[in-house]
Amino acid sequence: MKQDLSINIDKKEDIDLSEKTTNCDFDIYSIQFINKTDVIEEVKDSYSGALIYKVIRGKKIFFVKVFKEKLNIEKIKKSASIYKELNIKSLDIIDFGKVDYTNQYYVVYNFIKGINLKEYTRSDKYSLKNVREFGTIIGKELLKLKAYENYDNHLFKADDIGMITKTAMKNFNTLLKQATYQNIVFKYFSLEEIKKLNKEFVEYAGTFKDIEPKLIHGDIKRANIMVDQNNNFYITDIESMQVNYDALNVRYQITWSLFDGSEKEAEFIGGYFDGIYSGHRPNDFNYNIMFTIILNFFLEAYKKYKNSNIMEFETYISKCQKLFTKINKLDLNKEFII
């Protein structure tokens, strides 16, 4: 029997908060920057909302990202300049533009010879302690960004937590109206548990009210840190820079990081928070993180529903059920989630 889980929230325009995806049938040579004599290598990145290419032109190498959505190139250029001003190793913009005859946009960056930190730390050579130390280094480095106040507040605007909350709940409620997806959700969660998550989501949103949003990277994870041949760290995915809350730096990653088998990612994120908080945690940190976990749960579930990935949807819901069960055993007044 189909259950009515309608949530009483204000009527707003539906917004898809899930990550964007691009058309896989893309002709890289349609980009004006690309020459026919260039050697092109596609870089596989299943978690990115962009198509990514390595472009070899003689002795020069470039890194090209192609996006489906329209880009605010002024914001990206300013992001790159802020990293440079703060002496945070990052990327330089070489070229940018709109792809002819499409709604896609591209940015060309310098290519960093190396490997991302996720691959770099994959082997047993690096312990959980090592990975956490790397996270702490990145956290301390990005304290420069958090302290930076000379940004254009027209380009970098803080998110409305209330709107994020309402939209995420509304989108999740939409998928619950579809019998196939509703049945999967209630295979792993009871009606009472879903209602409890909604209630907590709204409650935890309120924990941000006394926190001033700051400039953040916007998508902290090991895959967005490059390690060059001299073991220097470079910040990538610079398009995600925004004014927001610390916890929302992991809004797209947090549930995955806390799943069984992702201990290194969890340690990296824990180390990142160690770095920006000097080894401590602020008041309400756990509740900020709980908000972000529930947000990520709603976002990713809705994304898989929109993409009709039923098998992936069930796998994700199953893993989240185990995660919430584990978190429910913690005393959030004494134990940190991450």
XYZ file of C-alpha atoms in Angstrom:
338
model
C 0.000 0.000 0.000
C 1.406 3.383 -1.010
C 2.064 5.592 1.990
C 1.480 9.346 2.027
C 4.679 11.046 3.129
C 3.835 14.556 1.966
C 5.847 17.158 3.840
C 4.301 20.495 4.674
C 6.768 22.974 3.161
C 6.342 26.220 1.297
C 5.628 26.009 -2.410
C 8.863 26.778 -4.238
C 10.131 26.119 -7.722
C 11.594 22.609 -7.950
C 15.374 22.667 -8.014
C 17.456 19.621 -8.860
C 20.191 19.664 -6.232
C 21.883 16.574 -7.618
C 25.167 16.844 -9.466
C 25.091 17.698 -13.142
C 26.072 15.145 -15.777
C 27.351 15.724 -19.284
C 26.727 14.143 -22.652
C 29.173 11.294 -23.203
C 28.885 11.651 -27.013
C 31.097 14.706 -27.116
C 33.475 15.782 -29.880
C 36.504 17.289 -28.160
C 37.567 18.867 -31.448
C 34.485 21.085 -31.360
C 36.345 23.183 -28.778
C 38.044 26.090 -30.514
C 41.165 25.753 -28.367
C 41.807 22.198 -29.583
C 43.949 21.602 -32.659
C 43.559 18.606 -34.944
C 47.194 17.725 -34.287
C 46.714 17.615 -30.500
C 46.889 14.249 -28.774
C 43.780 13.792 -26.641
C 43.387 11.471 -23.659
C 40.056 11.295 -21.843
C 40.419 11.226 -18.056
C 37.850 8.960 -16.453
C 36.159 10.562 -13.447
C 32.797 8.962 -12.621
C 32.170 11.383 -9.751
C 32.664 14.602 -11.673
C 29.947 16.614 -13.348
C 32.356 17.408 -16.183
C 34.088 15.673 -19.050
C 37.842 15.814 -18.480
C 40.664 15.567 -21.012
C 44.450 15.648 -21.084
C 45.596 17.538 -24.185
C 49.170 17.073 -25.419
C 50.499 19.683 -27.849
C 54.154 19.061 -28.523
C 55.958 19.619 -25.230
C 52.961 21.391 -23.701
C 50.212 19.624 -21.774
C 46.811 21.070 -20.856
C 43.893 19.970 -18.722
C 40.419 20.568 -20.211
C 37.073 20.383 -18.368
C 33.805 20.492 -20.296
C 30.625 21.398 -18.422
C 26.993 21.027 -19.445
C 25.806 23.954 -17.364
C 26.610 27.580 -18.105
C 29.676 28.775 -16.235
C 30.234 32.012 -14.415
C 33.701 32.436 -15.839
C 34.320 35.642 -13.907
C 33.777 33.709 -10.693
C 36.158 30.955 -11.797
C 38.814 33.491 -12.817
C 38.453 35.220 -9.464
C 38.681 31.880 -7.652
C 41.963 31.142 -9.409
C 43.286 34.610 -8.554
C 42.334 34.222 -4.863
C 44.249 30.933 -4.611
C 47.227 32.625 -6.259
C 46.990 35.687 -3.997
C 46.969 33.440 -0.922
C 49.908 31.361 -2.206
C 47.779 28.207 -2.244
C 49.043 25.940 -5.003
C 46.224 25.478 -7.496
C 45.441 25.843 -11.218
C 45.993 28.539 -13.834
C 43.315 29.278 -16.427
C 44.715 29.087 -19.979
C 41.517 29.471 -21.998
C 37.738 29.213 -21.677
C 34.609 29.545 -23.764
C 31.408 28.026 -25.104
C 31.506 24.935 -27.281
C 30.188 25.699 -30.777
C 26.597 24.595 -31.490
C 26.052 23.196 -27.980
C 25.067 24.349 -24.511
C 28.381 23.164 -23.121
C 31.221 25.276 -21.776
C 34.895 24.556 -21.282
C 37.878 25.702 -19.251
C 41.493 24.925 -20.127
C 43.942 24.703 -17.218
C 47.633 23.987 -16.894
C 48.318 20.281 -16.428
C 49.860 19.130 -13.159
C 52.127 16.129 -13.622
C 51.290 13.803 -10.799
C 48.424 11.837 -9.298
C 45.406 12.735 -7.208
C 45.662 12.130 -3.476
C 43.060 9.366 -3.517
C 45.193 7.273 -5.876
C 48.386 8.391 -4.153
C 47.194 7.032 -0.790
C 45.393 3.949 -2.074
C 48.225 1.513 -1.328
C 48.973 0.012 2.091
C 52.098 2.167 2.149
C 49.898 4.920 3.596
C 48.157 4.205 6.897
C 44.983 5.848 8.170
C 47.223 8.040 10.331
C 49.195 9.148 7.267
C 46.013 10.027 5.391
C 44.660 12.008 8.335
C 47.939 13.951 8.473
C 47.522 14.832 4.785
C 43.998 16.036 5.529
C 45.319 18.208 8.362
C 47.878 19.775 6.010
C 45.125 20.659 3.541
C 42.898 21.999 6.342
C 45.659 24.279 7.629
C 46.392 25.482 4.100
C 42.747 26.275 3.407
C 42.520 28.274 6.630
C 43.971 31.032 4.431
C 40.854 30.798 2.294
C 38.521 30.795 5.284
C 40.213 33.937 6.656
C 40.069 35.782 3.316
C 37.453 38.529 3.330
C 38.348 40.630 0.297
C 36.094 38.665 -2.061
C 33.355 40.031 -4.318
C 30.122 39.304 -2.474
C 28.219 39.621 -5.747
C 30.198 36.730 -7.222
C 30.381 34.672 -4.034
C 27.022 34.578 -2.276
C 26.179 32.481 0.756
C 23.651 29.673 0.347
C 20.265 29.979 2.011
C 20.215 27.010 4.396
C 16.443 27.230 4.679
C 16.030 26.951 0.912
C 18.533 24.095 0.681
C 16.607 22.252 3.392
C 13.173 22.768 1.860
C 14.291 21.847 -1.638
C 16.127 18.688 -0.572
C 13.124 17.519 1.440
C 10.767 18.292 -1.424
C 12.901 16.390 -3.941
C 13.176 13.369 -1.650
C 9.428 13.482 -1.083
C 8.969 13.451 -4.877
C 10.792 10.139 -5.270
C 8.784 8.685 -2.383
C 5.638 9.200 -4.462
C 6.961 6.714 -7.036
C 6.003 3.178 -6.006
C 9.217 1.467 -7.119
C 11.463 3.852 -5.208
C 9.140 4.104 -2.225
C 9.188 0.316 -1.865
C 12.979 0.298 -1.882
C 13.202 3.025 0.753
C 10.749 1.214 3.023
C 12.628 -2.022 2.577
C 15.412 -0.440 4.638
C 13.758 2.397 6.575
C 10.483 2.516 8.464
C 8.032 5.356 7.972
C 8.892 6.575 11.463
C 12.608 6.624 10.651
C 12.051 8.712 7.523
C 9.866 11.155 9.436
C 12.570 11.334 12.120
C 15.215 12.144 9.487
C 13.046 14.945 8.131
C 12.499 16.349 11.623
C 16.199 16.179 12.467
C 17.131 17.724 9.119
C 15.060 20.813 9.904
C 16.320 20.888 13.500
C 19.982 20.623 12.503
C 19.568 23.328 9.852
C 18.964 25.685 12.753
C 22.447 25.018 14.146
C 23.944 27.202 11.407
C 22.066 30.354 12.426
C 24.834 31.687 14.683
C 27.686 30.732 12.329
C 29.067 33.206 9.818
C 29.629 31.585 6.406
C 33.142 31.926 5.033
C 34.920 31.387 1.735
C 35.456 27.633 1.244
C 36.674 25.300 -1.478
C 33.239 23.707 -1.787
C 34.078 20.048 -2.447
C 36.797 18.693 -0.192
C 37.933 15.147 -0.988
C 41.184 13.384 -1.812
C 40.342 13.233 -5.517
C 40.405 17.049 -5.639
C 43.980 17.263 -4.375
C 46.812 16.637 -6.835
C 50.257 15.495 -5.726
C 53.021 16.483 -8.133
C 56.355 14.797 -8.748
C 57.910 16.760 -5.882
C 55.117 15.744 -3.453
C 53.580 19.220 -3.495
C 49.800 19.438 -2.998
C 47.648 21.329 -5.512
C 43.985 22.255 -5.021
C 41.817 21.368 -8.023
C 38.108 21.618 -8.842
C 38.444 25.357 -8.258
C 35.049 26.016 -9.870
C 33.400 24.938 -6.599
C 34.675 27.891 -4.516
C 31.812 29.500 -2.586
C 30.801 31.316 0.562
C 29.342 28.683 2.844
C 29.680 26.738 6.086
C 32.604 24.432 6.882
C 30.434 21.311 7.038
C 29.096 21.921 3.533
C 32.607 21.492 2.165
C 31.728 17.772 2.226
C 28.083 18.012 1.156
C 28.661 15.764 -1.902
C 31.015 13.328 -0.193
C 30.116 12.799 3.424
C 27.892 9.696 3.241
C 30.307 7.910 0.899
C 33.183 8.807 3.220
C 31.469 7.179 6.192
C 30.483 3.937 4.447
C 32.347 0.778 5.417
C 35.437 0.461 3.235
C 35.976 4.234 2.920
C 38.034 4.641 6.066
C 40.845 6.532 4.325
C 38.448 9.134 2.928
C 36.886 9.521 6.381
C 40.330 10.003 7.941
C 41.257 12.588 5.309
C 38.082 14.580 6.012
C 38.610 14.204 9.767
C 42.134 15.522 9.286
C 40.824 18.422 7.208
C 38.547 19.460 10.075
C 41.459 18.984 12.516
C 43.400 21.449 10.376
C 40.832 24.208 10.102
C 39.814 23.874 13.768
C 43.348 23.420 15.175
C 42.579 19.956 16.516
C 39.317 20.917 18.201
C 35.665 20.980 17.116
C 33.296 23.940 17.545
C 29.957 23.798 19.314
C 27.269 22.061 17.267
C 29.878 20.527 14.941
C 28.220 17.094 15.122
C 24.851 18.605 14.308
C 26.277 20.570 11.361
C 27.708 17.292 10.093
C 24.439 15.432 10.702
C 22.632 18.059 8.628
C 25.173 17.517 5.850
C 24.860 13.725 6.040
C 21.085 13.868 5.694
C 21.419 16.461 2.918
C 23.828 14.191 1.041
C 21.471 11.248 1.570
C 18.565 13.199 0.064
C 20.703 14.619 -2.772
C 22.201 11.335 -3.896
C 18.972 9.371 -3.581
C 17.172 11.973 -5.692
C 19.979 11.976 -8.255
C 19.758 8.202 -8.702
C 15.960 8.445 -8.938
C 16.266 11.110 -11.662
C 18.768 8.944 -13.524
C 16.561 5.839 -13.120
C 19.430 3.881 -11.568
C 17.245 1.478 -9.609
C 19.994 -0.988 -8.671
C 22.380 1.797 -7.643
C 19.519 3.467 -5.783
C 18.879 0.353 -3.688
C 22.580 -0.181 -3.005
C 22.893 3.409 -1.833
C 19.785 3.273 0.361
C 21.030 0.028 1.934
C 24.436 1.531 2.754
C 22.846 4.661 4.200
C 20.597 2.561 6.435
C 23.715 0.921 7.892
C 25.373 4.315 8.267
C 22.444 5.869 10.136
C 22.227 2.801 12.367
C 25.906 3.228 13.243
C 25.512 6.956 13.919
C 22.464 6.338 16.118
C 24.689 4.350 18.474
C 26.918 7.390 19.075
C 26.455 9.895 21.848
C 26.665 13.072 19.767
C 27.323 15.103 22.921
C 30.531 13.182 23.565
C 31.675 11.440 20.349
C 32.520 13.111 17.058
C 31.054 11.610 13.913
C 34.208 12.448 11.982
